[in-house]
Short mmCIF file of C-alpha atoms in Angstrom, two decimals:
data_model
loop_
_atom_site.label_atom_id
_atom_site.label_comp_id
_atom_site.label_asym_id
_atom_site.label_seq_id
_atom_site.Cartn_x
_atom_site.Cartn_y
_atom_site.Cartn_z
CA MET A 192 110.12 137.62 133.64
CA ARG A 193 107.65 135.69 135.80
CA HIS A 194 108.72 137.95 138.67
CA TRP A 195 108.82 141.23 136.80
CA GLN A 196 107.18 143.02 139.77
CA GLU A 197 110.47 142.75 141.64
CA TYR A 198 112.16 144.86 138.97
CA PHE A 199 109.25 147.20 138.21
CA PRO A 200 107.34 147.54 141.51
CA ARG A 201 105.49 150.67 140.42
CA GLU A 202 104.03 149.07 137.29
CA SER A 203 100.65 147.34 137.21
CA ARG A 204 101.74 145.03 134.37
CA CYS A 205 104.93 143.92 132.71
CA PRO A 206 106.32 146.84 130.65
CA PRO A 207 105.64 146.43 126.92
CA VAL A 208 109.32 147.07 126.16
CA ILE A 209 112.27 146.54 128.49
CA TYR A 210 115.59 148.19 127.56
CA LEU A 211 118.81 146.59 128.76
CA ASP A 212 122.21 148.27 128.56
CA LEU A 213 124.58 145.30 128.62
CA TRP A 214 127.74 147.20 127.69
CA PRO A 215 130.54 146.17 127.59
CA THR A 216 129.61 142.48 127.64
CA ALA A 217 126.90 142.50 124.95
CA PRO A 218 124.96 144.80 122.58
CA LEU A 219 122.06 146.99 123.69
CA LEU A 220 118.88 144.93 123.93
CA ALA A 221 115.18 145.81 123.78
CA ILE A 222 112.84 142.99 124.87
CA VAL A 223 109.33 143.40 123.45
CA ASN A 224 106.66 141.93 125.73
CA ASP A 225 103.50 143.02 123.92
CA PRO A 226 102.01 140.93 121.07
CA ALA A 227 100.90 143.99 119.10
CA LEU A 228 104.36 145.54 119.32
CA CYS A 229 105.97 142.25 118.27
CA ALA A 230 103.69 142.30 115.24
CA GLN A 231 104.91 145.81 114.40
CA ALA A 232 108.53 144.67 114.47
CA VAL A 233 108.37 141.31 112.69
CA GLN A 234 105.11 141.26 110.72
CA GLN A 235 104.20 144.79 109.65
CA LYS A 236 107.70 146.24 109.30
CA SER A 237 109.69 142.98 109.42
CA LEU A 238 112.96 144.39 110.67
CA PRO A 239 116.03 142.50 109.40
CA ARG A 240 117.50 139.88 111.68
CA SER A 241 120.26 140.94 114.02
CA TRP A 242 123.86 140.61 112.87
CA GLN A 243 124.31 138.61 116.08
CA SER A 244 122.07 135.84 114.68
CA LYS A 245 124.31 135.51 111.64
CA PHE A 246 127.47 135.58 113.72
CA LEU A 247 126.15 132.89 116.06
CA VAL A 248 125.69 130.21 113.39
CA SER A 249 128.66 131.21 111.21
CA PRO A 250 130.90 128.40 112.55
CA LEU A 251 128.39 125.91 111.10
CA THR A 252 127.06 127.66 107.99
CA LYS A 253 129.52 130.52 107.33
CA GLY A 254 126.48 132.80 107.41
CA ILE A 255 125.19 131.42 104.08
CA ASP A 256 121.89 130.00 105.33
CA LEU A 257 118.23 130.98 105.32
CA GLY A 258 118.32 132.17 108.92
CA SER A 259 121.40 134.32 108.42
CA ALA A 260 119.94 135.68 105.19
CA GLY A 261 117.40 137.48 107.33
CA THR A 262 119.97 140.23 107.85
CA ASP A 263 119.27 141.12 104.19
CA ILE A 264 115.52 141.22 103.53
CA ALA A 265 115.80 140.89 99.73
CA PHE A 266 118.27 137.99 99.89
CA HIS A 267 116.13 136.23 102.49
CA ARG A 268 113.08 136.56 100.26
CA LEU A 269 114.99 134.98 97.36
CA LEU A 270 116.42 132.12 99.42
CA ARG A 271 113.12 131.38 101.14
CA SER A 272 111.33 131.18 97.79
CA GLN A 273 113.80 128.46 96.79
CA TYR A 274 113.31 126.26 99.86
CA ALA A 275 109.71 126.93 100.91
CA PRO A 276 108.14 124.46 98.38
CA ALA A 277 109.87 121.59 100.20
CA PHE A 278 107.82 122.43 103.29
CA SER A 279 104.51 122.98 101.50
CA PRO A 280 101.46 121.05 102.79
CA LYS A 281 101.33 119.02 99.58
CA ASN A 282 104.96 117.94 99.81
CA LEU A 283 104.69 117.18 103.52
CA MET A 284 101.66 114.97 102.92
CA ALA A 285 103.61 113.13 100.24
CA GLY A 286 106.32 112.54 102.83
CA VAL A 287 103.98 111.06 105.44
CA PRO A 288 104.97 107.42 104.70
CA ALA A 289 108.59 108.23 105.57
CA LEU A 290 107.47 110.01 108.74
CA VAL A 291 105.24 107.10 109.70
CA GLU A 292 108.13 104.70 109.25
CA GLU A 293 110.35 106.71 111.59
CA ALA A 294 107.59 107.32 114.16
CA SER A 295 106.91 103.59 114.24
CA VAL A 296 110.61 102.91 114.86
CA PHE A 297 110.49 105.53 117.62
CA ALA A 298 107.73 103.57 119.37
CA ASP A 299 109.62 100.30 118.83
CA CYS A 300 112.74 101.76 120.45
CA ILE A 301 110.76 102.92 123.48
CA ARG A 302 109.05 99.53 123.70
CA THR A 303 112.42 97.83 124.10
CA LEU A 304 112.90 99.83 127.31
CA THR A 305 109.91 98.19 129.01
CA THR A 306 109.78 94.88 130.88
CA ASP A 307 107.72 91.79 130.06
CA ASN A 308 105.13 92.69 132.69
CA GLY A 309 104.48 96.09 131.13
CA THR A 310 106.50 98.30 133.48
CA TRP A 311 109.39 100.59 132.66
CA GLY A 312 112.87 99.14 132.77
CA GLU A 313 116.01 101.19 133.29
CA VAL A 314 115.55 104.97 133.28
CA PHE A 315 116.41 106.62 129.96
CA SER A 316 116.62 110.04 128.34
CA LEU A 317 113.52 110.82 126.30
CA GLU A 318 115.38 113.72 124.71
CA GLU A 319 117.98 111.34 123.30
CA LYS A 320 115.32 109.09 121.77
CA ALA A 321 113.34 112.02 120.36
CA SER A 322 116.40 113.74 118.90
CA ALA A 323 117.38 110.51 117.10
CA LEU A 324 113.90 110.37 115.58
CA VAL A 325 113.96 114.00 114.47
CA PHE A 326 117.51 113.90 113.09
CA GLU A 327 116.57 110.91 110.94
CA VAL A 328 113.46 112.75 109.73
CA MET A 329 115.46 115.86 108.85
CA ALA A 330 118.13 113.84 107.04
CA ARG A 331 115.46 112.17 104.93
CA PHE A 332 113.56 115.37 104.21
CA THR A 333 116.61 117.42 103.28
CA VAL A 334 118.79 115.02 101.25
CA ASP A 335 117.01 111.63 101.46
CA LEU A 336 119.79 110.30 103.66
CA HIS A 337 118.95 107.17 105.68
CA LEU A 338 121.23 107.08 108.71
CA GLY A 339 119.53 104.61 111.03
CA GLU A 340 119.94 107.03 113.93
CA GLN A 341 117.26 105.38 116.04
CA THR A 342 118.58 101.83 115.75
CA ASN A 343 122.31 102.23 115.11
CA GLY A 344 123.13 105.12 117.44
CA HIS A 345 124.86 108.38 116.59
CA SER A 346 126.02 108.58 112.99
CA ALA A 347 129.22 110.40 112.09
CA LEU A 348 127.11 113.23 110.66
CA ARG A 349 125.04 113.71 113.79
CA THR A 350 128.12 113.52 116.00
CA ALA A 351 129.85 116.21 113.93
CA ILE A 352 126.84 118.54 113.85
CA LEU A 353 126.36 118.21 117.60
CA ARG A 354 130.03 118.98 118.12
CA GLN A 355 129.78 122.06 115.93
CA THR A 356 126.71 123.15 117.86
CA GLY A 357 128.97 123.46 120.88
CA ASN A 358 131.09 125.91 118.89
CA LEU A 359 128.20 128.31 118.28
CA VAL A 360 128.93 131.21 120.61
CA PRO A 361 127.60 134.79 120.44
CA LYS A 362 129.85 137.78 119.92
CA MET A 363 130.15 138.99 123.50
CA LEU A 364 132.99 140.07 125.73
CA THR A 365 132.59 136.93 127.83
CA THR A 366 133.16 134.68 124.79
CA LEU A 367 136.21 136.60 123.52
CA PRO A 368 138.81 134.32 125.17
CA ARG A 369 137.33 131.27 123.50
CA ARG A 370 136.87 132.94 120.13
CA SER A 371 140.48 134.15 120.25
CA ASN A 372 141.85 130.66 120.86
CA PRO A 373 143.45 129.14 117.72
CA LEU A 374 142.39 125.68 118.91
CA TYR A 375 138.75 126.79 118.77
CA HIS A 376 139.09 127.80 115.13
CA LEU A 377 140.95 124.58 114.34
CA ASP A 378 138.13 122.53 115.84
CA VAL A 379 135.52 124.53 113.88
CA TRP A 380 137.43 123.90 110.64
CA ARG A 381 138.00 120.18 111.28
CA THR A 382 134.38 119.58 112.24
CA ASN A 383 133.10 121.40 109.17
CA GLN A 384 135.38 119.29 107.01
CA LYS A 385 133.85 116.12 108.48
CA ILE A 386 130.33 117.37 107.78
CA LYS A 387 131.29 118.51 104.30
CA GLY A 388 132.85 115.13 103.52
CA ILE A 389 129.53 113.41 104.26
CA LEU A 390 127.04 115.83 102.71
CA GLU A 391 128.82 117.51 99.81
CA PRO A 392 129.27 114.43 97.56
CA MET A 393 125.52 113.74 97.44
CA ILE A 394 124.72 117.43 97.00
CA ARG A 395 127.25 117.74 94.20
CA SER A 396 125.87 114.62 92.56
CA ARG A 397 122.37 116.11 92.53
CA PHE A 398 123.54 119.29 90.81
CA TYR A 399 125.41 117.35 88.13
CA SER A 400 122.81 114.61 87.55
CA GLY A 401 119.19 114.64 86.46
CA ASP A 402 117.76 112.42 89.17
CA GLU A 403 115.51 113.58 91.99
CA MET A 404 116.31 111.69 95.17
CA GLY A 405 112.99 111.95 96.93
CA LEU A 406 110.75 111.73 93.87
CA LYS A 407 110.61 107.94 93.95
CA TYR A 408 108.76 108.33 97.25
CA GLY A 409 106.28 110.81 95.76
CA ARG A 410 107.89 113.82 97.39
CA ARG A 411 110.80 116.16 96.81
CA THR A 412 113.55 116.75 99.32
CA SER A 413 114.60 120.30 100.10
CA LEU A 414 117.69 119.64 97.98
CA ASP A 415 115.52 118.49 95.05
CA VAL A 416 113.52 121.70 95.32
CA VAL A 417 116.51 124.04 95.30
CA VAL A 418 118.20 122.17 92.43
CA ASN A 419 115.01 122.42 90.38
CA ALA A 420 114.80 126.15 91.10
CA TRP A 421 118.42 126.55 90.01
CA ARG A 422 117.84 124.64 86.76
CA ALA A 423 114.79 126.74 85.98
CA GLY A 424 116.84 129.94 86.32
CA ASN A 425 118.59 131.82 83.54
CA ARG A 426 121.59 130.30 81.80
CA LEU A 427 124.05 132.63 83.48
CA GLN A 428 123.34 130.71 86.67
CA HIS A 429 124.54 127.50 85.03
CA SER A 430 128.19 128.49 84.75
CA ARG A 431 130.64 126.37 86.71
CA ARG A 432 131.32 129.21 89.12
CA ALA A 433 127.60 129.80 89.74
CA LYS A 434 127.02 126.08 90.16
CA GLU A 435 129.77 125.79 92.77
CA ALA A 436 128.27 128.74 94.66
CA MET A 437 124.86 127.04 94.64
CA ILE A 438 126.38 123.76 95.85
CA ASN A 439 128.00 125.59 98.74
CA SER A 440 124.75 127.40 99.55
CA ALA A 441 122.82 124.13 99.51
CA LEU A 442 125.39 122.53 101.82
CA GLN A 443 125.14 125.33 104.37
CA ASN A 444 121.33 125.32 104.31
CA VAL A 445 121.08 121.56 104.72
CA LYS A 446 123.27 121.85 107.81
CA MET A 447 121.09 124.62 109.19
CA PHE A 448 117.85 122.73 108.57
CA MET A 449 119.26 119.74 110.42
CA LEU A 450 120.41 121.82 113.38
CA ALA A 451 117.32 124.02 113.74
CA GLY A 452 114.81 121.30 112.94
CA VAL A 453 116.24 118.83 115.41
CA ASP A 454 116.52 121.33 118.23
CA SER A 455 112.98 122.71 117.97
CA THR A 456 111.08 119.51 117.18
CA THR A 457 112.88 117.46 119.82
CA ALA A 458 111.94 120.05 122.42
CA SER A 459 108.34 120.04 121.19
CA ILE A 460 108.02 116.26 121.55
CA CYS A 461 109.64 116.15 124.98
CA PHE A 462 107.72 119.09 126.45
CA THR A 463 104.41 117.77 125.14
CA LEU A 464 104.92 114.29 126.60
CA GLN A 465 106.08 115.82 129.88
CA LEU A 466 102.93 117.92 130.17
CA LEU A 467 100.73 114.97 129.24
CA GLY A 468 102.36 112.94 132.01
CA ARG A 469 101.39 115.63 134.50
CA ASN A 470 97.85 116.07 133.19
CA PRO A 471 95.97 112.74 133.05
CA ARG A 472 92.68 114.44 132.10
CA VAL A 473 94.23 115.80 128.91
CA LEU A 474 95.98 112.50 128.20
CA GLU A 475 92.70 110.60 128.49
CA ARG A 476 90.97 112.89 126.00
CA LEU A 477 93.92 112.70 123.60
CA ARG A 478 93.85 108.91 123.70
CA ALA A 479 90.12 108.97 123.02
CA GLU A 480 90.66 111.06 119.88
CA HIS A 481 93.31 108.65 118.62
CA LEU A 482 91.11 105.64 119.41
CA GLU A 483 88.27 107.14 117.40
CA ALA A 484 90.52 108.01 114.46
CA PHE A 485 92.62 104.85 114.23
CA GLY A 486 90.70 102.16 116.10
CA PRO A 487 91.78 99.93 119.00
CA ASN A 488 94.42 97.95 117.09
CA LEU A 489 97.71 99.80 117.61
CA ALA A 490 99.46 97.63 115.03
CA SER A 491 97.20 98.89 112.23
CA THR A 492 97.81 102.60 112.91
CA ALA A 493 100.74 102.90 110.50
CA ASP A 494 98.83 101.33 107.60
CA ILE A 495 95.77 103.51 108.24
CA ILE A 496 97.87 106.68 108.09
CA ARG A 497 99.78 105.55 104.99
CA GLN A 498 96.51 104.84 103.18
CA SER A 499 94.76 107.98 104.43
CA PRO A 500 97.35 110.61 105.41
CA GLU A 501 94.61 113.25 105.40
CA LYS A 502 93.45 111.77 108.73
CA LEU A 503 96.33 113.66 110.32
CA ASN A 504 94.44 116.86 109.55
CA THR A 505 91.33 115.67 111.41
CA LEU A 506 92.81 115.56 114.92
CA PRO A 507 91.89 118.95 116.41
CA PHE A 508 92.59 118.03 120.02
CA THR A 509 96.02 116.60 119.15
CA LEU A 510 96.98 119.87 117.46
CA ALA A 511 95.55 121.80 120.41
CA VAL A 512 97.68 119.76 122.81
CA ILE A 513 100.83 120.56 120.83
CA LYS A 514 99.98 124.26 120.55
CA GLU A 515 99.29 124.52 124.27
CA SER A 516 102.56 122.74 125.02
CA LEU A 517 104.40 125.25 122.84
CA ARG A 518 102.65 128.07 124.66
CA ILE A 519 103.83 126.87 128.06
CA CYS A 520 107.26 125.80 126.80
CA PRO A 521 108.12 128.03 123.81
CA ILE A 522 111.07 126.86 121.78
CA ALA A 523 112.36 129.94 119.96
CA LEU A 524 112.36 133.70 119.56
CA THR A 525 113.74 136.18 117.10
CA VAL A 526 116.21 139.03 117.45
CA ARG A 527 115.99 141.87 114.93
CA GLN A 528 118.17 144.86 114.20
CA GLY A 529 116.67 148.15 115.36
CA ASP A 530 116.54 151.08 112.99
CA ALA A 531 116.71 154.85 113.40
CA GLY A 532 113.62 155.23 111.26
CA PHE A 533 111.54 152.66 113.13
CA THR A 534 109.76 153.28 116.43
CA LEU A 535 107.33 150.97 118.21
CA THR A 536 104.13 152.72 119.30
CA SER A 537 101.41 151.74 121.78
CA ASP A 538 98.78 153.71 123.71
CA GLY A 539 100.43 157.01 122.80
CA ALA A 540 103.88 155.87 123.94
CA SER A 541 106.86 155.56 121.59
CA TYR A 542 109.69 153.06 121.91
CA PRO A 543 112.74 153.80 119.74
CA THR A 544 114.76 150.90 118.36
CA GLU A 545 117.85 152.66 116.99
CA SER A 546 121.10 150.91 118.03
CA PHE A 547 119.16 148.15 119.84
CA GLN A 548 118.84 144.45 119.20
CA VAL A 549 115.04 143.98 119.26
CA GLN A 550 114.09 140.65 120.84
CA THR A 551 110.55 139.30 120.90
CA GLY A 552 109.78 138.37 124.51
CA VAL A 553 108.11 135.09 123.62
CA TRP A 554 108.54 133.54 127.08
CA ASN A 555 107.15 136.67 128.74
CA ILE A 556 104.16 136.88 126.40
CA HIS A 557 103.31 133.17 126.53
CA LEU A 558 103.22 133.19 130.33
CA ASP A 559 101.52 136.54 130.84
CA PRO A 560 98.02 136.25 132.40
CA THR A 561 97.09 139.48 130.63
CA TYR A 562 96.90 137.49 127.39
CA TRP A 563 96.25 133.98 128.71
CA PRO A 564 93.53 133.37 131.32
CA ARG A 565 94.47 130.52 133.69
CA VAL A 566 97.96 130.97 132.37
CA ASP A 567 99.61 128.24 134.47
CA GLU A 568 97.12 125.55 133.49
CA PHE A 569 97.64 123.12 130.63
CA LEU A 570 94.42 123.83 128.72
CA PRO A 571 94.38 122.59 125.11
CA GLU A 572 90.70 123.57 125.11
CA ARG A 573 91.70 127.22 124.69
CA TRP A 574 92.59 126.38 121.09
CA LEU A 575 89.15 124.92 120.38
CA VAL A 576 86.82 127.58 121.79
CA ALA A 577 84.94 130.09 119.65
CA LYS A 578 85.91 133.72 119.31
CA GLY A 579 84.47 135.65 122.22
CA ASP A 580 85.17 132.93 124.75
CA PRO A 581 87.40 134.17 127.62
CA LEU A 582 89.94 131.48 126.73
CA TYR A 583 90.15 132.49 123.07
CA PRO A 584 93.80 133.36 122.29
CA VAL A 585 94.74 137.01 121.87
CA LYS A 586 95.84 137.91 118.35
CA ASN A 587 99.62 137.59 117.81
CA ALA A 588 100.19 136.26 121.35
CA TRP A 589 101.23 132.74 120.24
CA ARG A 590 104.70 132.95 118.70
CA PRO A 591 106.70 129.70 119.18
CA PHE A 592 107.82 129.72 115.53
CA GLU A 593 107.56 133.51 115.31
CA GLN A 594 105.36 135.14 112.71
CA GLY A 595 105.67 137.27 109.60
CA PRO A 596 107.65 136.71 106.39
CA MET A 597 110.67 135.35 108.28
CA ASN A 598 108.84 132.85 110.48
CA CYS A 599 110.16 129.30 110.75
CA VAL A 600 109.91 127.77 107.27
CA GLY A 601 109.81 124.25 108.72
CA GLN A 602 107.15 124.76 111.37
CA GLU A 603 104.57 122.53 109.65
CA LEU A 604 107.10 119.69 109.49
CA ALA A 605 107.83 120.19 113.19
CA LEU A 606 104.12 120.03 114.05
CA LEU A 607 103.58 116.99 111.83
CA THR A 608 106.53 115.11 113.33
CA THR A 609 105.36 115.89 116.86
CA LYS A 610 101.82 114.81 115.99
CA LEU A 611 103.00 111.44 114.67
CA ALA A 612 105.25 110.87 117.67
CA LEU A 613 102.23 111.35 119.93
CA ILE A 614 100.02 109.07 117.83
CA PHE A 615 102.49 106.21 118.08
CA VAL A 616 103.34 106.66 121.76
CA VAL A 617 100.55 108.04 123.96
CA ARG A 618 98.09 105.14 123.69
CA GLU A 619 100.72 102.59 124.64
CA PHE A 620 102.96 104.28 127.20
CA ASP A 621 102.60 106.36 130.35
CA VAL A 622 105.21 109.02 131.09
CA GLU A 623 106.92 108.59 134.45
CA TYR A 624 109.74 110.64 135.93
CA GLY A 625 112.88 109.03 137.28
CA TRP A 626 115.08 111.92 138.33
CA GLU A 627 116.64 110.11 141.30
CA GLU A 628 117.46 107.06 139.18
CA TRP A 629 118.78 109.33 136.44
CA ASP A 630 121.08 111.15 138.86
CA GLN A 631 122.39 107.81 140.10
CA LYS A 632 122.90 106.57 136.55
CA ARG A 633 124.87 109.66 135.60
#
């Protein structure tokens, strides 16, 4: 909605709520473009997630995942309590050595794409390199699975999940022909069987054994956490039928963590490096912070972080760079189910939500000069100024992982992975664009 004036010429600012009647192609939609109203819908009231969200990922998870559980507030609360400890600050810090290992491999892989005289070689896709890094990280954090994605290429698991991603289509009139095709459903089934054949044996083994996969590394995987929660439950949960249900639930959630984590974190890494390439002033300051924290010897960075992982929490400008990147290039939004008893209110105006899918207008809010002075500038400094400064962020206006009780459970892992990718890359490499060469290569 960067050009909202074309659609609302009589308004002095972008309307706080835009209603769209998309019948018969799609459900009624209300886009909320005001941070305070977004807070009413997802933080204060916390409307349940839209049924469309559950339908969208059902080919991959059958609707038995943490994201889909948001359609039932009570069930979501239960499921989130089971998985949240895996993404706690303490557990993430314990997992830093594994992250450092993968970030170091990420830098090594990029280094192989340079020439002996320090210039770039053949043009390559940064997204492909970043997604390999993140998929490996997610595999290790969820089930302690070492795939070698960055050095060996696409694993069978990653290939299958990417294929199933292509089968995630919303319930709309325009997708009806595809959803009605028996070959589509056959492909969904076959692909799920491939994924199940890889993941289920190790998940089943964890439920029937007493070992914790990630504990030997000082951390617990998300699977370890949910198995421990299951074992600590009442004995009725330990029946064979209940155990099989938990195994299936764990399988679906592992798949969802891999899909959602890879998509969001890959985008975060790529967008941040892109913006740094276009803003040398910011890049210079970021490099200075890393030089001060880790010294001039790039080869010693990994050991320094392994020995003192708390250093990762003392890089304010690095975090500011990532947050500003996510402001300019937000990676997600949420869609909630409107309710007859819930109305958004602002400045004496009421906005009903009954029968509407309520979407937070994250892109609109993040790029609205009403909330962000110098909105088109890449200014990490806005995240470091004191309250009262004109650049100080407006409350609830930054929503890349959404907010409230159903915000992204893995957002701290996403930020940590992005931070480490920057630490291992920005002091050694300059980002250059090769669109013409890329077009020729393709």
